[in-house]
Tab-separated table of C-alpha atoms and ligand atoms in Angstrom:
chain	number	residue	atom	x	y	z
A	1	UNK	CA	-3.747	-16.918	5.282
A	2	UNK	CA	-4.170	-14.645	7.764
A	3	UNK	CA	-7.650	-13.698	8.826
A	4	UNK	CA	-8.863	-10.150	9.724
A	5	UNK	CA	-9.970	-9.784	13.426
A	6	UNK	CA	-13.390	-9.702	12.519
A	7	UNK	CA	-13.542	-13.240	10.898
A	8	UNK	CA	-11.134	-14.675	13.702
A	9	UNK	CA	-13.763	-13.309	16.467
A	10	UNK	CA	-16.450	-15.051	14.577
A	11	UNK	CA	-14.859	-18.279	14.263
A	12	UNK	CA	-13.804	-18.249	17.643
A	13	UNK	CA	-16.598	-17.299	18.911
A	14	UNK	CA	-18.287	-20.280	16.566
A	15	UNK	CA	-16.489	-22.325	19.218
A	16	UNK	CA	-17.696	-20.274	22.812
A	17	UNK	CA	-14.587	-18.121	23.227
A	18	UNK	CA	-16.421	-14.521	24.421
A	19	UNK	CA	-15.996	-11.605	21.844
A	20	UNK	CA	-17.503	-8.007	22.759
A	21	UNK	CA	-20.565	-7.712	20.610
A	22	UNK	CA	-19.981	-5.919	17.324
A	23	UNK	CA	-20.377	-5.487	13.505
A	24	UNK	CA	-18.234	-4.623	10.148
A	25	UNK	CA	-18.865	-1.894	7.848
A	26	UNK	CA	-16.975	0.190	4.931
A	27	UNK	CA	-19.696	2.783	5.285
A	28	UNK	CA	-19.363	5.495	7.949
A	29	UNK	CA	-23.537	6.265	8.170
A	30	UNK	CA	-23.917	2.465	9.106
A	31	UNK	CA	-21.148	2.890	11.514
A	32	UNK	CA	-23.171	5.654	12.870
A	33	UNK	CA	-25.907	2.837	13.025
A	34	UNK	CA	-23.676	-0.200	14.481
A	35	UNK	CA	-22.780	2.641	17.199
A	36	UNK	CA	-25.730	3.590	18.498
A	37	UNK	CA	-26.961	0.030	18.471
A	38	UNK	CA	-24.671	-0.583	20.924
A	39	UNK	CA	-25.341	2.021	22.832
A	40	UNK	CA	-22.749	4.674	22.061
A	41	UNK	CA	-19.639	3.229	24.017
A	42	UNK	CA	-17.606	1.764	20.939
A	43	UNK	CA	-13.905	1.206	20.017
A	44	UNK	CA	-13.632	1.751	16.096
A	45	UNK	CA	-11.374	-0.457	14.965
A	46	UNK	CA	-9.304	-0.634	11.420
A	47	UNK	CA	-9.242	-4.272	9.817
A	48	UNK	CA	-6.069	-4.434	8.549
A	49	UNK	CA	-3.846	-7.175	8.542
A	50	UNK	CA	-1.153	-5.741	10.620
A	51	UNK	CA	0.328	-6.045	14.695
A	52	UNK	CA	0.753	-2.703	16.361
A	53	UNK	CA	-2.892	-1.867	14.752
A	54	UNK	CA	-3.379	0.432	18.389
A	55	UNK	CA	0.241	2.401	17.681
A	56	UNK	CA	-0.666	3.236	14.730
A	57	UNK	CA	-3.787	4.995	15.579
A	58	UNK	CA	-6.297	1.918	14.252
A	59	UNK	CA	-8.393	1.765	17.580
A	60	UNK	CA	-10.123	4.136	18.964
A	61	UNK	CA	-12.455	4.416	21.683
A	62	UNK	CA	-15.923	6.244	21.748
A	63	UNK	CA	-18.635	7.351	24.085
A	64	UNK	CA	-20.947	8.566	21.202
A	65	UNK	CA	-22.004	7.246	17.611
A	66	UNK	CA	-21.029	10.796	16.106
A	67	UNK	CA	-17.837	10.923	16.848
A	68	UNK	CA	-17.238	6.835	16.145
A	69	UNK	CA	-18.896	7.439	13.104
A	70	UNK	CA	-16.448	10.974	12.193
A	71	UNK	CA	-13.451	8.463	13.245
A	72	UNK	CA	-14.880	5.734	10.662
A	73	UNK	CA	-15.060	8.674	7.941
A	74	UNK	CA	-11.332	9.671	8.457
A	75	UNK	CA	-10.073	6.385	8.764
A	76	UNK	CA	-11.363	4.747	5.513
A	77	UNK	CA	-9.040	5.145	2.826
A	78	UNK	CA	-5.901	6.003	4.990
A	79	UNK	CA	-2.751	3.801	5.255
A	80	UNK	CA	-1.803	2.761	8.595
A	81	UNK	CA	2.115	2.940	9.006
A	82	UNK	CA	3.505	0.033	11.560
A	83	UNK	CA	7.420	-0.319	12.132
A	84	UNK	CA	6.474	-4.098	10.579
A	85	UNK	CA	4.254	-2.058	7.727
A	86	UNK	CA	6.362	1.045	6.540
A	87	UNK	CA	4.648	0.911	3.232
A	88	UNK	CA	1.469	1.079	5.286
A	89	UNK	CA	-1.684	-0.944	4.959
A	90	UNK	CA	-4.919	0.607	3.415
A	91	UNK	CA	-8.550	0.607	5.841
A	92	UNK	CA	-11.276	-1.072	3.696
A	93	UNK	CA	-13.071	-2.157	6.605
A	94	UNK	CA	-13.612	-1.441	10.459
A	95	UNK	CA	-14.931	-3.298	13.127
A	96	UNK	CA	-17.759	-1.245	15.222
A	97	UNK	CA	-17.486	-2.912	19.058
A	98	UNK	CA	-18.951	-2.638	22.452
A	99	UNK	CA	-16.104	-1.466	24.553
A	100	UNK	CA	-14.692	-3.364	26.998
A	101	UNK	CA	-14.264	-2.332	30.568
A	102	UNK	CA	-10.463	-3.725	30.954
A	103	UNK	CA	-9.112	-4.041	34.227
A	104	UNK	CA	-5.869	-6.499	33.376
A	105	UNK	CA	-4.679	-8.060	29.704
A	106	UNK	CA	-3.760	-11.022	29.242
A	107	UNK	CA	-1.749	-12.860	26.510
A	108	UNK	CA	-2.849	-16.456	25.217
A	109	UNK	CA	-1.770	-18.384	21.838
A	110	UNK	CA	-1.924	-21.522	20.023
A	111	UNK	CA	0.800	-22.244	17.683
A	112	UNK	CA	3.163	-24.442	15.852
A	113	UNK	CA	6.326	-24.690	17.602
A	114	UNK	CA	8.915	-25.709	14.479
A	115	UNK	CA	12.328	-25.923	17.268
A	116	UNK	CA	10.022	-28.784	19.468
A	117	UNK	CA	7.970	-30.103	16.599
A	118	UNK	CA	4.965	-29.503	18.390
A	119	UNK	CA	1.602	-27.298	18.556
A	120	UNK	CA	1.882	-25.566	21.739
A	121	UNK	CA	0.149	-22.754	24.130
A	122	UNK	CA	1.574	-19.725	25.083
A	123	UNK	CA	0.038	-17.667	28.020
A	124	UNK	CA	0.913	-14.683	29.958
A	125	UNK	CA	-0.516	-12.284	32.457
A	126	UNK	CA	1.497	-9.245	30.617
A	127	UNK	CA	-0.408	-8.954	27.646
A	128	UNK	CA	-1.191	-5.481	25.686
A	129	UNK	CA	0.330	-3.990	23.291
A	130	UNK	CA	3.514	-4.472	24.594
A	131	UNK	CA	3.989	-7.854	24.076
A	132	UNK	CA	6.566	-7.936	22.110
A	133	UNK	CA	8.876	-5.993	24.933
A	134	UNK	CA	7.775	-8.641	27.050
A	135	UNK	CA	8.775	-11.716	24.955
A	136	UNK	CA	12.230	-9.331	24.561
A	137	UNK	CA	13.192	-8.632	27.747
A	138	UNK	CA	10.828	-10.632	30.458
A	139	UNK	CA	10.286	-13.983	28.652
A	140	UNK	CA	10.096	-15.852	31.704
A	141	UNK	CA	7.030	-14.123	31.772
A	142	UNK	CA	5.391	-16.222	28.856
A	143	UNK	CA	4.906	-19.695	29.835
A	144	UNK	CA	4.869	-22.127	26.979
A	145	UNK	CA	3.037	-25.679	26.729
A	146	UNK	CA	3.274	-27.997	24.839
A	147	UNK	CA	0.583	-29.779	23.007
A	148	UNK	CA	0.765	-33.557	23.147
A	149	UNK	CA	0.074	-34.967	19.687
A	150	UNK	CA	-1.957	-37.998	20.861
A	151	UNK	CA	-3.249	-37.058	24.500
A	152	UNK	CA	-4.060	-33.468	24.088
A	153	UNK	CA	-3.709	-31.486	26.628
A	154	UNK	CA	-4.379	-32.439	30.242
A	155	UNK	CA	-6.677	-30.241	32.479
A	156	UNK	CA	-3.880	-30.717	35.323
A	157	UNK	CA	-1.144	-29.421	33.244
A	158	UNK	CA	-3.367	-26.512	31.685
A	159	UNK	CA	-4.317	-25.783	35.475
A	160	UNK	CA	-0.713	-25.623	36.487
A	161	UNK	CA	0.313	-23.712	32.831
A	162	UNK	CA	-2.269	-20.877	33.673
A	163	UNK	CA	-1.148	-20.379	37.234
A	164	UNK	CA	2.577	-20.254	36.238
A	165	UNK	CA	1.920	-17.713	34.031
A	166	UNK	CA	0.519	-16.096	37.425
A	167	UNK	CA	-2.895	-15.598	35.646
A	168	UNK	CA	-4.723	-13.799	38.997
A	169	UNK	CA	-7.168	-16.848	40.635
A	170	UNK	CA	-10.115	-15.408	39.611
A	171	UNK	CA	-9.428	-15.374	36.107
A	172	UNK	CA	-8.023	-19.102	35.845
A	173	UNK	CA	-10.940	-21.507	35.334
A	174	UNK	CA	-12.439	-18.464	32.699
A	175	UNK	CA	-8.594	-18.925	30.938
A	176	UNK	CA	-8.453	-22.848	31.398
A	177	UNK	CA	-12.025	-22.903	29.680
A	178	UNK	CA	-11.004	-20.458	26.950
A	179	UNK	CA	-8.012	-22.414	26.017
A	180	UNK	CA	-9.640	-25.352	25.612
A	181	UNK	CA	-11.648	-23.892	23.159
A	182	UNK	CA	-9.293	-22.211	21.277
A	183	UNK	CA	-7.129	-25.090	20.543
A	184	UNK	CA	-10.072	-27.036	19.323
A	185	UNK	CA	-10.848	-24.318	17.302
A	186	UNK	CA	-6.999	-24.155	15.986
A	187	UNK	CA	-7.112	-27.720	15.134
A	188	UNK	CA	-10.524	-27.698	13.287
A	189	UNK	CA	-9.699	-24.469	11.460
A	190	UNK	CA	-6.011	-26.000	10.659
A	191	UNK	CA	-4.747	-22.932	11.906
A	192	UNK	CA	-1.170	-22.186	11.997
A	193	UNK	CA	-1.731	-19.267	14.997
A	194	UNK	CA	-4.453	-18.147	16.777
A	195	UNK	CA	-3.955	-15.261	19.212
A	196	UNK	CA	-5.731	-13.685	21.551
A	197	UNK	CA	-3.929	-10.039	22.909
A	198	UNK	CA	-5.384	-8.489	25.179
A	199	UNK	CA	-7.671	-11.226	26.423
A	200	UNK	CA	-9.534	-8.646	28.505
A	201	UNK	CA	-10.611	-9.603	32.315
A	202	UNK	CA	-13.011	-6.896	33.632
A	203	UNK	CA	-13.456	-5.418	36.799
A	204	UNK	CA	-16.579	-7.422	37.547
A	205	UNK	CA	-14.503	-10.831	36.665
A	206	UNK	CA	-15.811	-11.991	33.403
A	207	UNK	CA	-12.588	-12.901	29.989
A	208	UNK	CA	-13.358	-12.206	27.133
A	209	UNK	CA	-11.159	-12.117	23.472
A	210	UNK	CA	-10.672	-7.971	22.858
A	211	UNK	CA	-8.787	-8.748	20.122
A	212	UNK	CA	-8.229	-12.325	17.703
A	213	UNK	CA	-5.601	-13.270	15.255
A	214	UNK	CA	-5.951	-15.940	13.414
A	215	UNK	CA	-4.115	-18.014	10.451
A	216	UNK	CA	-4.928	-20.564	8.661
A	217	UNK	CA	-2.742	-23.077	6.645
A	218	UNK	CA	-3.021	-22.050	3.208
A	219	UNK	CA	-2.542	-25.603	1.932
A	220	UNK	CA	-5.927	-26.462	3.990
A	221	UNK	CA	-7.796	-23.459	2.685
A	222	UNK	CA	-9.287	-25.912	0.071
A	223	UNK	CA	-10.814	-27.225	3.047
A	224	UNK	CA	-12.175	-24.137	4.247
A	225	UNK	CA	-13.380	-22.464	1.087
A	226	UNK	CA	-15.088	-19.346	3.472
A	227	UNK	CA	-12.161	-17.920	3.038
A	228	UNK	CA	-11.377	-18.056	-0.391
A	229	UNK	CA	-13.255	-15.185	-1.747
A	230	UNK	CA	-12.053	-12.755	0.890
A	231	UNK	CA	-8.467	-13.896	0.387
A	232	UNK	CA	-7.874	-11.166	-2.790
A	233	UNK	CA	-9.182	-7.635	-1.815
A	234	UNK	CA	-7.736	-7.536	1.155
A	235	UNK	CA	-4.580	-10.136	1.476
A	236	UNK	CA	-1.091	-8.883	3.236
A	237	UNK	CA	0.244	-8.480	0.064
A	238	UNK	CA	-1.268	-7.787	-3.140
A	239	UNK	CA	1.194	-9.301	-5.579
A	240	UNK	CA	0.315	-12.493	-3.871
A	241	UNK	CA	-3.035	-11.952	-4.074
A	242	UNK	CA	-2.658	-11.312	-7.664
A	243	UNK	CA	-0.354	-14.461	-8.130
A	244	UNK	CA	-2.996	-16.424	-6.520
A	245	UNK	CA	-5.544	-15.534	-9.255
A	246	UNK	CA	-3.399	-16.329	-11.844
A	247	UNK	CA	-2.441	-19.805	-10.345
A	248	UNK	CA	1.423	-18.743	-9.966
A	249	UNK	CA	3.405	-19.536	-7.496
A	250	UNK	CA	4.557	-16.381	-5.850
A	251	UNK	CA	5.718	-15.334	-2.480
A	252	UNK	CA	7.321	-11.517	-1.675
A	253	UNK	CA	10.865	-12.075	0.593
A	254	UNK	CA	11.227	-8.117	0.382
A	255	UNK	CA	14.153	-7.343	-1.059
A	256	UNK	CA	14.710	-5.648	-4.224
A	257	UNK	CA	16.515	-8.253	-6.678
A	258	UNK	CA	13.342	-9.662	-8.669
A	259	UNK	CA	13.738	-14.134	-9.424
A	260	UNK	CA	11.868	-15.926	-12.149
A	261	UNK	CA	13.319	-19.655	-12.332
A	262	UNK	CA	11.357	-22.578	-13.039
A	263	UNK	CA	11.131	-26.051	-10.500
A	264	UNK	CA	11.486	-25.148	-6.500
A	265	UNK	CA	15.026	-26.030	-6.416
A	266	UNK	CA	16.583	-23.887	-8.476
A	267	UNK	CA	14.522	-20.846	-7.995
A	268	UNK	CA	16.154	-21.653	-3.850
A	269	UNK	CA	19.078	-22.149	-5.533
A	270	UNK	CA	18.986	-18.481	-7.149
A	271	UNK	CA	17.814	-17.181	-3.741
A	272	UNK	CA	20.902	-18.454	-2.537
A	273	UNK	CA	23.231	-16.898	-4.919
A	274	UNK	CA	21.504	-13.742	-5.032
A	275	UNK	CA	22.077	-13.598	-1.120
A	276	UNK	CA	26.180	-14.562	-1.882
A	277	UNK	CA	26.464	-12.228	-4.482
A	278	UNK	CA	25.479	-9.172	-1.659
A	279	UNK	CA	21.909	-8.986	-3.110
A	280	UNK	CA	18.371	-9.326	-1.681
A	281	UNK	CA	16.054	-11.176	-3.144
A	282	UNK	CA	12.660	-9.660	-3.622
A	283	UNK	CA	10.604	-13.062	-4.646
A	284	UNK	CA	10.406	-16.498	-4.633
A	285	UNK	CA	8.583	-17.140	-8.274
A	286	UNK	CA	7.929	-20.788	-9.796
A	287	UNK	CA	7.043	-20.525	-13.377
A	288	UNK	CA	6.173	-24.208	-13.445
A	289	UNK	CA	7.220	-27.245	-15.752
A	290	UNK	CA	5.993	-27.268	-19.609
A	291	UNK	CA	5.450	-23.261	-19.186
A	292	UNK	CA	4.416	-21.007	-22.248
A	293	UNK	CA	5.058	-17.805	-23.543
A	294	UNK	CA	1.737	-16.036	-22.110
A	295	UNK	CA	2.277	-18.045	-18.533
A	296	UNK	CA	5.780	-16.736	-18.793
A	297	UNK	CA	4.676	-12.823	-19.793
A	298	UNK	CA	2.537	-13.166	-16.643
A	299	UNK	CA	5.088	-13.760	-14.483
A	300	UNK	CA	7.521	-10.870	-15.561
A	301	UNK	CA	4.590	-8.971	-14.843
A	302	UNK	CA	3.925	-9.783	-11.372
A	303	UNK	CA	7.266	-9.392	-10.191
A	304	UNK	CA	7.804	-6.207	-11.838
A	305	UNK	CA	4.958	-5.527	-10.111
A	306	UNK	CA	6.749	-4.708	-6.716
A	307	UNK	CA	8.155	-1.494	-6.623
A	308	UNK	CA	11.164	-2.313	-4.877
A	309	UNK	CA	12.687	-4.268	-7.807
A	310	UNK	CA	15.490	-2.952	-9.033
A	311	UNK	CA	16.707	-6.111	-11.293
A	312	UNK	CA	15.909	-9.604	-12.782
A	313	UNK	CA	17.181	-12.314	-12.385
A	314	UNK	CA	15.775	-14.940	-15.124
A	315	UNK	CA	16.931	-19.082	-14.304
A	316	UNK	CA	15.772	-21.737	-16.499
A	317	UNK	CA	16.896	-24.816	-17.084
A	318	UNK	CA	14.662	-26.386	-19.940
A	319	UNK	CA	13.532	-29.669	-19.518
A	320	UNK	CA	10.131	-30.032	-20.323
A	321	UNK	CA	10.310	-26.429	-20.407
A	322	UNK	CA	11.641	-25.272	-23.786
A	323	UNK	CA	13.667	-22.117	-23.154
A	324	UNK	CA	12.772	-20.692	-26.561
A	325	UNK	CA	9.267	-20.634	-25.189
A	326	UNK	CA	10.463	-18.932	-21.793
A	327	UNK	CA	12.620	-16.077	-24.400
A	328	UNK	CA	8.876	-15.337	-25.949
A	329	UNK	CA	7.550	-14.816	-23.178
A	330	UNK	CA	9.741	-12.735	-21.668
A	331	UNK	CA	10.445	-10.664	-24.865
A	332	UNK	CA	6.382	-10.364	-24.741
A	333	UNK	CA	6.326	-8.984	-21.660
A	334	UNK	CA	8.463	-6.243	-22.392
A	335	UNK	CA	6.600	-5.117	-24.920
A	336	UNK	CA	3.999	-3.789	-22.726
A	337	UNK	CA	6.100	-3.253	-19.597
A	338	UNK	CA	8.353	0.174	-19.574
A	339	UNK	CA	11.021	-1.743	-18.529
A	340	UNK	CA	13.515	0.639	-16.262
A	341	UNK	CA	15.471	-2.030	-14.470
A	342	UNK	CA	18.205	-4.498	-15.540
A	343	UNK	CA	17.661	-7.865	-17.048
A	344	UNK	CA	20.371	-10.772	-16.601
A	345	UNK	CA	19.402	-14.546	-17.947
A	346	UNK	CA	20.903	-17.711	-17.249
A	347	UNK	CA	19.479	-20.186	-19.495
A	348	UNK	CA	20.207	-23.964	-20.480
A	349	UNK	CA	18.490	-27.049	-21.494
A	350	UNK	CA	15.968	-27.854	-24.019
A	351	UNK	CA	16.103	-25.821	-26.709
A	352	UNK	CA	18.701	-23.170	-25.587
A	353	UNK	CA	19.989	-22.458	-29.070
A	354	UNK	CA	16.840	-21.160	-30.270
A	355	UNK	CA	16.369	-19.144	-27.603
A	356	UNK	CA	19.761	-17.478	-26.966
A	357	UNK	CA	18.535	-16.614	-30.903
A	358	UNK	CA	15.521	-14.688	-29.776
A	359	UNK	CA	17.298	-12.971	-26.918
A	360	UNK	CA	20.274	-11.714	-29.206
A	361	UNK	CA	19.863	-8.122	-29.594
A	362	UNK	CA	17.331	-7.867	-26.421
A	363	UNK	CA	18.504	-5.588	-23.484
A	364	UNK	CA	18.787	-8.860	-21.974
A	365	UNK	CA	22.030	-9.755	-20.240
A	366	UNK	CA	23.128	-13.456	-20.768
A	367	UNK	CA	24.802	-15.633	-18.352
A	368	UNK	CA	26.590	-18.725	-18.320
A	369	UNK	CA	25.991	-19.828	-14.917
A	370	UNK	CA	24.139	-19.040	-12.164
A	371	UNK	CA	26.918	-17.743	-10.139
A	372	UNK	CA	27.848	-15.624	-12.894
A	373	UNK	CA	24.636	-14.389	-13.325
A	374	UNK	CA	23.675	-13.230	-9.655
A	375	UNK	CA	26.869	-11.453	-9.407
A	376	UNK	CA	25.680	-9.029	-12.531
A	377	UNK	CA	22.586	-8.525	-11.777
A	378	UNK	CA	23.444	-7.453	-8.075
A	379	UNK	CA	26.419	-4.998	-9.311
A	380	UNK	CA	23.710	-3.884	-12.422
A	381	UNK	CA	21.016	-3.622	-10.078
A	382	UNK	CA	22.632	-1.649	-7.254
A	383	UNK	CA	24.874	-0.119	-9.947
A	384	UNK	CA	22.691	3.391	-10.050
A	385	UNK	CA	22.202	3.938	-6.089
B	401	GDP	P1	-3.681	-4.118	18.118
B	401	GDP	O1	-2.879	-2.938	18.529
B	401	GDP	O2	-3.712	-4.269	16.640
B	401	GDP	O3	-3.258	-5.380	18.787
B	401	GDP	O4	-5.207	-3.820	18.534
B	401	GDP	P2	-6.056	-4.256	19.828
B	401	GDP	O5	-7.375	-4.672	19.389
B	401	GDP	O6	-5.306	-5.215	20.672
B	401	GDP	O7	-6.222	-2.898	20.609
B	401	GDP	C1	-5.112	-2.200	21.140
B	401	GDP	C2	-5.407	-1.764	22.565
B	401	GDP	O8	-6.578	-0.981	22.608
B	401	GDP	C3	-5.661	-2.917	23.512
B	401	GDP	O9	-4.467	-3.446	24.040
B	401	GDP	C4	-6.511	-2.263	24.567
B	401	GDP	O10	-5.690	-1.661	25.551
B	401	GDP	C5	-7.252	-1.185	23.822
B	401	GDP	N1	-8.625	-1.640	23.584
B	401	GDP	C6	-9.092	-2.354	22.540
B	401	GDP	N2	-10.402	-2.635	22.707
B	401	GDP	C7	-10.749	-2.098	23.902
B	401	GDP	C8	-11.963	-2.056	24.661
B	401	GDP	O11	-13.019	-2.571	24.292
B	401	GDP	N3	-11.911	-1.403	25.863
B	401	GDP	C9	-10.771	-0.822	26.328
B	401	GDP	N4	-10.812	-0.224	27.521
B	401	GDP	N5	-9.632	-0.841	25.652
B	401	GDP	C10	-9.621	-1.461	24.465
B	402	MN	MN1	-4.034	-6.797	19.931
């Protein structure tokens, strides 16, 4: 889950990483209030959960409450648009902060490294907003540490990280110091990321976090239940958000070929033959063991839910699952849904007779296997385009 960079700033500075000064607000007149309380020289800043927030005209800075506060009334509401965002994310929230006299940025990280296996630091004296060239076309610049699982990390080998990364000498016991305190915080908060771009080192030598990203495992968030209410409003997406209320197992992959399957396996295994058959899938969707006709409903729901579906794909194999319970379900759902896309099912096991019964007739598509039934539903779905 990824936090906005409001919470991140106040859980790292929980741990004595410097953040400017600053408050949160939805309401443009307490802007006004947050601005002059710190004196007039702000940088507005739209809490959305979103890179490239600067690009897309999210931060802005301010010598005056009026205009912060004019800013604050323009920008709540709006959509910001980011090549990673097309569909834009929607400004609930902005962050009212002291600006920052910047003289250099600087990059810093803690994250999982999945190729090595291990949690490690990444640091580099080119940070900004164009990090990403950076990592591109200069990743020499970006040195990259690992974390040793038992020891830590050594001060000698942080010393030496910080200075490869050619981190200027005045700023390298500030940067040593910060790290330290970010990876604590990382492995306290069971973070997957926490990010720091720019770190900001001003002209009269002090670093300090201008910006914070930070993640958390979702399968610790049990652990951290702080974050649980916020985790709805304002999630990445809100079809997961939704799934999470309902207790379904949901994630968005983007594509435009929606998947309801039940057990892990063979919803991947749909994924899979989706992708063969030339399609995209749009979700990963577990309707769970022993599932009923309402539980069922629900999920048709959500993943008609994303706009870019274009098609079904339904895969159950009935075990504990009866099918015939699955065919209510999905039958319900249509009821209430207007239903403009194509429907193909593939379904065996317990109980299939009475189901295929209940599905005869429907406008849904039956399959024998799964092959079978990703290659319809790709030709049906992109049939029309
Ligand atoms: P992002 O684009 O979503 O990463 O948003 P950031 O918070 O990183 O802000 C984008 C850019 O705005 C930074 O790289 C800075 O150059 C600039 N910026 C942000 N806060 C301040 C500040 O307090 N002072 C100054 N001078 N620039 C700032
Ligand atoms: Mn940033």
């Amino acid at each position: 889950m990824k936090l906005h960079e409001y919470q991140s700033k106040d859980l790292l500075a929980r741990y004595g990483v410097p953040v400017p000064a600053g408050e949160v607000t939805s309401d443009p007149a307490e802007a006004r209030a947050i601005a002059q309380k710190l004196g007039g020289n702000v940088v507005v800043k739209a809490q959305v959960l979103m890179g490239g927030r600067g690009k897309a005209g999210g931060v802005k800075l301010f010598t005056d409450a009026d205009s912060a506060s004019e800013f604050v009334t323009n920008l709540l509401g709006k959509r910001l648009v980011s090549i990673q965002n097309p569909q834009g994310m929607l400004v609930e929230k902005v962050l009212i902060a002291e600006t920052i006299d910047i003289a250099e940025e600087y990059y810093v990280a803690v994250l999982l490294d999945r190729n090595i296996q291990k949690h490690i630091v990444m640091i580099s004296a080119e940070g900004g907003m164009e990090i990403e060239e950076v990592a591109e076309n200069h990743p020499d610049a970006i040195v990259k540490l690992a974390i040793d699982p038992i020891w830590g990390l050594c001060d000698y080998e942080l010393r030496k990280a910080v200075q490869d990364a050619k981190i200027p000498k005045p700023a390298q016991g500030q940067m040593v110091q910060m790290i330290k305190k970010l990876v604590k915080a990382y492995q306290e908060a069971d973070a997957e990321m926490v990010e720091i771009n720019p770190c900001a080192f001003t002209p009269d030598g002090k670093l300090i976090a201008a910006d914070a990203k930070v993640s958390i495992d979702d399968n610790s968030l049990y652990r951290h239940k702080e974050y649980n209410s916020s985790s709805d409003d304002t999630a990445e997406n809100p079809i997961e958000a939704e799934a999470n209320r309902r207790g379904i197992a949901y994630v968005n992959l983007g594509g435009d070929i929606g998947i309801m399957g039940n057990g892990a396996g063979l919803v991947m295994q749909s994924l899979d033959e989706i992708s063969a058959a030339g399609g995209r899938p749009a979700n990963f969707l577990d309707v769970g063991g022993g599932a009923q006709a309402d539980r069922v409903k629900s999920c048709v729901e959500l993943i008609l839910m994303d706009p870019n579906v274009k098609g079904l794909l339904i895969n159950i194999f009935g075990g504990i699952t009866r099918v015939d319970e699955v065919a209510k379900g999905v039958l319900q759902a249509f009821e209430t849904i207007d239903l403009k896309v194509p429907v193909v099912a593939r379904i065996e096991g317990t109980a299939v007779e009475e189901g295929r019964k209940i599905l005869e007739g429907s406008v849904i598509i039956p399959a024998e296997t799964v092959q079978e039934a990703a290659q319809k539903i790709v030709e049906l779905s992109y049939a029309k385009a």
